Tab-separated table of C-alpha atoms in Angstrom:
chain	number	residue	atom	x	y	z
B	1	MET	CA	-136.092	131.595	-210.626
B	2	LYS	CA	-135.899	129.858	-207.434
B	3	SER	CA	-136.966	132.145	-204.867
B	4	ARG	CA	-133.580	134.045	-202.874
B	5	SER	CA	-134.966	134.610	-199.072
B	6	VAL	CA	-132.369	137.012	-196.918
B	7	PRO	CA	-131.563	135.370	-193.683
B	8	ARG	CA	-134.390	136.105	-190.601
B	9	THR	CA	-132.480	138.440	-188.214
B	10	VAL	CA	-134.488	140.306	-184.985
B	11	GLY	CA	-133.328	142.833	-182.616
B	12	ALA	CA	-130.192	143.438	-182.105
B	13	ALA	CA	-128.988	141.933	-185.589
B	14	LEU	CA	-130.695	144.247	-187.681
B	15	ALA	CA	-128.046	146.425	-189.326
B	16	ALA	CA	-126.531	142.712	-189.863
B	17	THR	CA	-129.434	141.560	-192.331
B	18	SER	CA	-129.822	145.031	-193.304
B	19	LEU	CA	-125.881	144.100	-195.129
B	20	ALA	CA	-127.346	140.362	-195.962
B	21	VAL	CA	-130.173	142.056	-197.914
B	22	LEU	CA	-128.114	144.426	-200.556
B	23	ALA	CA	-126.009	140.673	-200.691
B	24	GLY	CA	-128.801	139.228	-201.948
B	25	CYS	CA	-130.292	141.911	-203.843
B	26	GLY	CA	-126.847	142.161	-205.736
B	27	GLY	CA	-125.809	138.286	-206.688
B	28	GLY	CA	-128.302	135.823	-208.415
B	29	ASP	CA	-128.057	133.590	-211.354
B	30	THR	CA	-129.133	135.231	-214.030
B	31	GLY	CA	-128.160	132.592	-216.589
B	32	GLY	CA	-125.670	135.203	-218.225
B	33	GLU	CA	-128.159	137.681	-219.583
B	34	GLN	CA	-128.443	141.162	-218.432
B	35	PRO	CA	-131.418	141.678	-216.716
B	36	PRO	CA	-133.527	145.069	-217.571
B	37	ALA	CA	-132.033	147.840	-215.561
B	38	SER	CA	-133.496	148.229	-212.319
B	39	GLY	CA	-136.802	150.697	-212.140
B	40	GLU	CA	-137.399	149.400	-216.080
B	41	ALA	CA	-141.062	147.948	-215.649
B	42	GLY	CA	-141.266	144.582	-216.254
B	43	GLY	CA	-137.450	143.158	-215.197
B	44	GLY	CA	-134.957	143.980	-212.843
B	45	THR	CA	-134.334	143.154	-209.181
B	46	LEU	CA	-137.394	143.045	-206.738
B	47	THR	CA	-136.713	143.202	-203.501
B	48	VAL	CA	-139.756	142.099	-201.408
B	49	PHE	CA	-140.205	142.609	-197.318
B	50	ALA	CA	-142.849	139.994	-196.113
B	51	ALA	CA	-144.860	138.934	-192.685
B	52	ALA	CA	-143.201	135.281	-191.750
B	53	SER	CA	-147.039	133.523	-192.674
B	54	LEU	CA	-147.112	134.911	-196.245
B	55	THR	CA	-144.165	132.601	-197.102
B	56	GLY	CA	-146.020	129.676	-198.999
B	57	THR	CA	-147.930	132.332	-200.641
B	58	PHE	CA	-145.842	134.568	-201.971
B	59	GLU	CA	-143.858	132.369	-203.215
B	60	ASP	CA	-146.416	130.080	-205.076
B	61	LEU	CA	-146.591	133.606	-206.208
B	62	GLU	CA	-143.487	134.518	-206.920
B	63	GLN	CA	-143.176	131.603	-210.095
B	64	GLN	CA	-146.581	133.135	-211.753
B	65	PHE	CA	-145.183	136.751	-211.660
B	66	GLU	CA	-141.737	136.231	-212.825
B	67	ALA	CA	-143.440	134.203	-215.361
B	68	ALA	CA	-145.692	136.622	-216.419
B	69	ASN	CA	-143.151	139.438	-215.963
B	70	PRO	CA	-139.433	137.962	-218.032
B	71	GLY	CA	-136.089	139.245	-216.406
B	72	ALA	CA	-137.444	139.962	-213.260
B	73	ASP	CA	-135.724	138.110	-210.033
B	74	VAL	CA	-138.150	138.220	-206.711
B	75	VAL	CA	-136.286	138.169	-203.747
B	76	PHE	CA	-137.895	137.665	-200.686
B	77	ASN	CA	-136.598	138.529	-196.752
B	78	PHE	CA	-138.997	136.937	-194.562
B	79	ALA	CA	-139.995	138.007	-190.942
B	80	GLY	CA	-141.845	139.030	-188.511
B	81	SER	CA	-143.601	142.459	-189.494
B	82	SER	CA	-142.229	144.306	-186.303
B	83	ALA	CA	-138.383	143.291	-187.942
B	84	LEU	CA	-139.243	144.219	-191.363
B	85	ALA	CA	-141.050	147.589	-190.302
B	86	GLN	CA	-137.695	148.528	-188.243
B	87	GLN	CA	-135.210	147.008	-191.002
B	88	ILE	CA	-137.217	149.589	-193.157
B	89	ASN	CA	-136.794	152.529	-191.313
B	90	GLN	CA	-133.249	151.766	-190.424
B	91	GLY	CA	-132.740	152.607	-194.693
B	92	ALA	CA	-132.460	148.463	-194.898
B	93	PRO	CA	-133.362	148.698	-199.320
B	94	ALA	CA	-136.551	147.283	-200.060
B	95	ASP	CA	-138.924	147.668	-202.767
B	96	ALA	CA	-142.390	146.442	-201.028
B	97	PHE	CA	-143.095	146.161	-197.677
B	98	ALA	CA	-146.382	143.298	-197.241
B	99	SER	CA	-147.413	143.236	-192.722
B	100	ALA	CA	-149.395	141.349	-191.122
B	101	ASP	CA	-151.005	143.897	-189.093
B	102	GLN	CA	-152.066	147.691	-189.042
B	103	ASN	CA	-149.278	148.856	-186.619
B	104	ASN	CA	-146.408	147.742	-187.919
B	105	MET	CA	-147.038	149.187	-191.569
B	106	THR	CA	-148.408	152.593	-189.382
B	107	LYS	CA	-144.625	152.495	-188.325
B	108	VAL	CA	-143.596	152.480	-191.868
B	109	THR	CA	-145.742	155.026	-193.352
B	110	ASP	CA	-145.497	156.693	-190.538
B	111	ALA	CA	-141.440	157.663	-191.439
B	112	GLY	CA	-142.329	158.905	-194.186
B	113	ASN	CA	-141.176	155.541	-196.498
B	114	ALA	CA	-144.029	154.513	-198.031
B	115	GLU	CA	-145.492	155.708	-201.591
B	116	GLY	CA	-148.411	156.141	-201.833
B	117	GLU	CA	-151.162	154.274	-198.940
B	118	PRO	CA	-151.422	150.786	-198.436
B	119	VAL	CA	-153.878	148.261	-199.447
B	120	VAL	CA	-154.970	145.375	-197.618
B	121	PHE	CA	-155.380	142.135	-199.633
B	122	ALA	CA	-155.754	139.389	-197.432
B	123	THR	CA	-157.209	138.457	-193.896
B	124	ASN	CA	-155.899	135.542	-191.324
B	125	THR	CA	-157.267	134.481	-187.926
B	126	LEU	CA	-155.720	132.239	-185.263
B	127	GLN	CA	-156.276	128.256	-184.900
B	128	ILE	CA	-154.464	126.565	-181.942
B	129	ALA	CA	-151.980	123.956	-183.702
B	130	VAL	CA	-151.444	120.710	-181.990
B	131	ALA	CA	-150.084	117.833	-182.991
B	132	PRO	CA	-152.101	115.642	-185.299
B	133	GLN	CA	-154.821	113.692	-183.830
B	134	ASN	CA	-154.599	116.079	-180.912
B	135	PRO	CA	-153.101	113.523	-178.445
B	136	LYS	CA	-153.504	116.184	-175.179
B	137	ALA	CA	-157.069	116.908	-176.325
B	138	VAL	CA	-156.333	120.484	-176.400
B	139	ALA	CA	-160.187	121.913	-177.446
B	140	SER	CA	-160.718	125.658	-176.599
B	141	LEU	CA	-158.467	128.806	-175.380
B	142	GLU	CA	-159.194	128.228	-171.993
B	143	ASP	CA	-157.665	124.733	-171.766
B	144	LEU	CA	-154.204	126.405	-172.689
B	145	VAL	CA	-153.989	127.801	-168.856
B	146	ASN	CA	-153.298	124.266	-167.399
B	147	PRO	CA	-149.599	124.713	-167.080
B	148	ASP	CA	-148.777	120.940	-167.544
B	149	LEU	CA	-149.824	122.391	-171.584
B	150	ARG	CA	-146.345	123.233	-173.451
B	151	THR	CA	-147.787	126.095	-174.925
B	152	VAL	CA	-145.858	128.381	-177.670
B	153	VAL	CA	-146.660	131.865	-178.536
B	154	CYS	CA	-145.816	134.863	-180.519
B	155	ALA	CA	-143.603	137.619	-178.671
B	156	PRO	CA	-146.068	140.857	-178.419
B	157	GLN	CA	-144.461	143.154	-180.540
B	158	VAL	CA	-145.321	141.045	-183.832
B	159	PRO	CA	-148.610	140.623	-185.118
B	160	CYS	CA	-149.434	137.112	-184.161
B	161	GLY	CA	-148.599	137.829	-180.890
B	162	SER	CA	-150.588	140.723	-180.364
B	163	ALA	CA	-153.416	139.000	-182.120
B	164	THR	CA	-152.550	136.215	-179.183
B	165	GLU	CA	-153.217	139.272	-176.614
B	166	LYS	CA	-156.316	140.316	-177.785
B	167	VAL	CA	-158.090	136.493	-177.288
B	168	GLU	CA	-157.007	135.980	-174.354
B	169	GLN	CA	-158.020	138.967	-173.554
B	170	ALA	CA	-160.974	138.085	-174.808
B	171	ALA	CA	-161.546	134.965	-173.213
B	172	GLY	CA	-160.394	136.421	-169.664
B	173	VAL	CA	-157.297	134.335	-169.418
B	174	ASP	CA	-153.427	134.653	-169.068
B	175	ILE	CA	-151.952	131.468	-171.097
B	176	PRO	CA	-148.537	130.430	-169.000
B	177	ALA	CA	-146.410	130.093	-172.803
B	178	VAL	CA	-143.227	128.165	-172.496
B	179	SER	CA	-141.412	130.545	-174.609
B	180	GLU	CA	-142.651	133.874	-176.702
B	181	GLU	CA	-141.221	133.843	-180.494
B	182	GLN	CA	-140.064	136.645	-182.780
B	183	ASP	CA	-141.935	135.037	-186.116
B	184	VAL	CA	-145.192	132.926	-186.362
B	185	LYS	CA	-143.566	130.132	-188.507
B	186	SER	CA	-140.923	129.854	-185.113
B	187	VAL	CA	-144.493	128.762	-183.224
B	188	LEU	CA	-145.205	126.213	-185.622
B	189	GLN	CA	-141.975	124.746	-186.293
B	190	LYS	CA	-141.912	124.089	-181.880
B	191	VAL	CA	-145.384	121.634	-182.206
B	192	THR	CA	-144.661	120.327	-185.290
B	193	THR	CA	-140.949	119.246	-183.791
B	194	GLY	CA	-142.525	118.629	-180.626
B	195	ASN	CA	-141.267	121.164	-178.764
B	196	ALA	CA	-144.860	122.496	-177.664
B	197	ASP	CA	-148.062	120.785	-176.945
B	198	ALA	CA	-149.917	123.834	-178.369
B	199	GLY	CA	-149.219	127.438	-180.566
B	200	LEU	CA	-151.179	130.238	-181.140
B	201	VAL	CA	-150.513	130.308	-185.293
B	202	TYR	CA	-152.098	131.575	-188.229
B	203	ARG	CA	-154.674	128.932	-189.786
B	204	THR	CA	-152.845	129.298	-192.514
B	205	ASP	CA	-149.955	128.272	-191.422
B	206	VAL	CA	-151.543	124.569	-189.820
B	207	ALA	CA	-152.763	124.693	-194.086
B	208	ALA	CA	-149.406	125.150	-194.654
B	209	SER	CA	-148.063	122.449	-192.783
B	210	GLY	CA	-148.747	119.210	-194.964
B	211	GLY	CA	-150.581	117.633	-192.345
B	212	GLN	CA	-147.616	117.848	-189.288
B	213	ALA	CA	-149.804	120.074	-187.211
B	214	GLN	CA	-154.170	119.997	-186.428
B	215	GLY	CA	-155.814	122.899	-186.234
B	216	VAL	CA	-158.155	123.256	-183.362
B	217	ASP	CA	-160.558	126.499	-183.755
B	218	PHE	CA	-161.726	128.682	-180.535
B	219	GLU	CA	-164.518	131.531	-180.128
B	220	GLN	CA	-162.683	134.364	-180.014
B	221	ALA	CA	-160.262	134.474	-182.752
B	222	ALA	CA	-162.957	136.130	-184.802
B	223	GLN	CA	-161.750	139.242	-182.125
B	224	ALA	CA	-158.524	139.811	-183.422
B	225	VAL	CA	-158.623	139.111	-187.242
B	226	ASN	CA	-155.623	140.711	-188.677
B	227	GLU	CA	-155.634	142.797	-191.757
B	228	TYR	CA	-152.841	142.286	-193.831
B	229	PRO	CA	-151.875	145.652	-196.272
B	230	ILE	CA	-148.897	146.238	-198.609
B	231	VAL	CA	-146.993	149.228	-200.406
B	232	VAL	CA	-144.823	150.228	-202.289
B	233	LEU	CA	-141.306	152.106	-200.693
B	234	ARG	CA	-140.750	154.648	-200.942
B	235	ASN	CA	-136.711	154.646	-201.482
B	236	ALA	CA	-137.808	151.340	-203.807
B	237	PRO	CA	-135.006	150.823	-206.107
B	238	ASN	CA	-137.248	149.319	-208.521
B	239	GLN	CA	-140.435	151.040	-207.720
B	240	ALA	CA	-141.860	150.003	-211.078
B	241	LEU	CA	-141.748	146.381	-211.230
B	242	ALA	CA	-142.864	146.938	-207.423
B	243	GLN	CA	-145.986	148.286	-208.136
B	244	GLN	CA	-146.725	145.201	-210.706
B	245	TRP	CA	-145.746	143.158	-207.992
B	246	VAL	CA	-149.122	144.825	-205.609
B	247	ASP	CA	-150.911	145.595	-208.228
B	248	PHE	CA	-150.201	141.185	-209.335
B	249	VAL	CA	-150.602	140.213	-205.388
B	250	ASN	CA	-154.723	142.401	-205.068
B	251	GLY	CA	-154.699	141.345	-208.877
B	252	ASP	CA	-156.978	137.964	-209.240
B	253	GLU	CA	-153.575	135.761	-209.288
B	254	GLY	CA	-153.424	137.033	-206.440
B	255	ARG	CA	-156.463	136.458	-204.995
B	256	GLN	CA	-156.512	132.690	-205.499
B	257	VAL	CA	-153.701	131.452	-204.193
B	258	LEU	CA	-154.541	133.586	-201.030
B	259	GLU	CA	-157.836	131.878	-201.345
B	260	ALA	CA	-156.201	128.378	-201.535
B	261	ALA	CA	-153.885	129.066	-198.750
B	262	GLY	CA	-156.771	129.843	-196.247
B	263	PHE	CA	-156.556	133.531	-196.055
B	264	GLY	CA	-159.228	135.576	-196.082
B	265	ALA	CA	-160.590	138.509	-198.586
B	266	PRO	CA	-160.096	142.185	-197.405
C-alpha cells in the first residue's frame, strides 16, 4: 500500500499539524474492505511519527511490514524530531515515535507519553553534502568557515543541528551558515537545488540522494554520533500493532534495510 505522509510542520503550525494527523489517520483507500479493529494485532491503521532522516528507510520497511501484516496500513508523519516530540506532548494521535536523538525522545518519556522504555535501533553521523564532483573543493569542516561558501545547517533544536554544534566545538570553528533549517531533508534540498554550496547532513541522506549530492567525510563527525531510539506511545490508538512495528524495526528485516541505507548498528 502506498505510504501516506502527514504534512510536516514546525513552530506555530503544530496545532494545525495535529488536525492533519487526525485527517490522515481517518481516511485512505482500503480497497472496499474493512480493516481489523484498532488495537487488533496484525491489522488497522498504524501512525508512526519519525525523524525526517528515516523517510526512505521507513518507507521501504513499510512495504515489508504491510506484506507481513495483512490489513495493516502504516501512515507516517516525517519531520524534525523536536517538532514531533512537541506534537506528541500536545496530544497529537500517534502509535510510535522514532527520534533521531535521545534528547527529543527524553522530552516524550519525561512527559509520561511513552509505553515502556525506548530502544536504540540505529546510529548515524554527519557528512558535508556538496554538489557532485565537489566544485567548491570542500575538504574539511574548517573550509565551511569561508564566508564566500554558502553553507546551510539544521536549527540547533533538531538533532542534526545539535550534532552540528558538537562538531563545531570539536573543530573550534563557527560556521557562518546562510540558513538554519528545521529538518535535515531541507538542508539537503538546498544543496541539491543549487541554493547552497554545502550543508551538514547525515551520511544516510547523502546516500539516499541518488547521486544528486556528494558526501565529504571529516574527522570531527565521530564525536557527534546520533543514536536513534524508538518507542510505543502510551496513548497509542493501535498499541498492539505499534509494538509489532517496533519489533520489526529492531528485527532482522529492519537491520538489513537500515544497514543498506548507511545507518550504523546500535
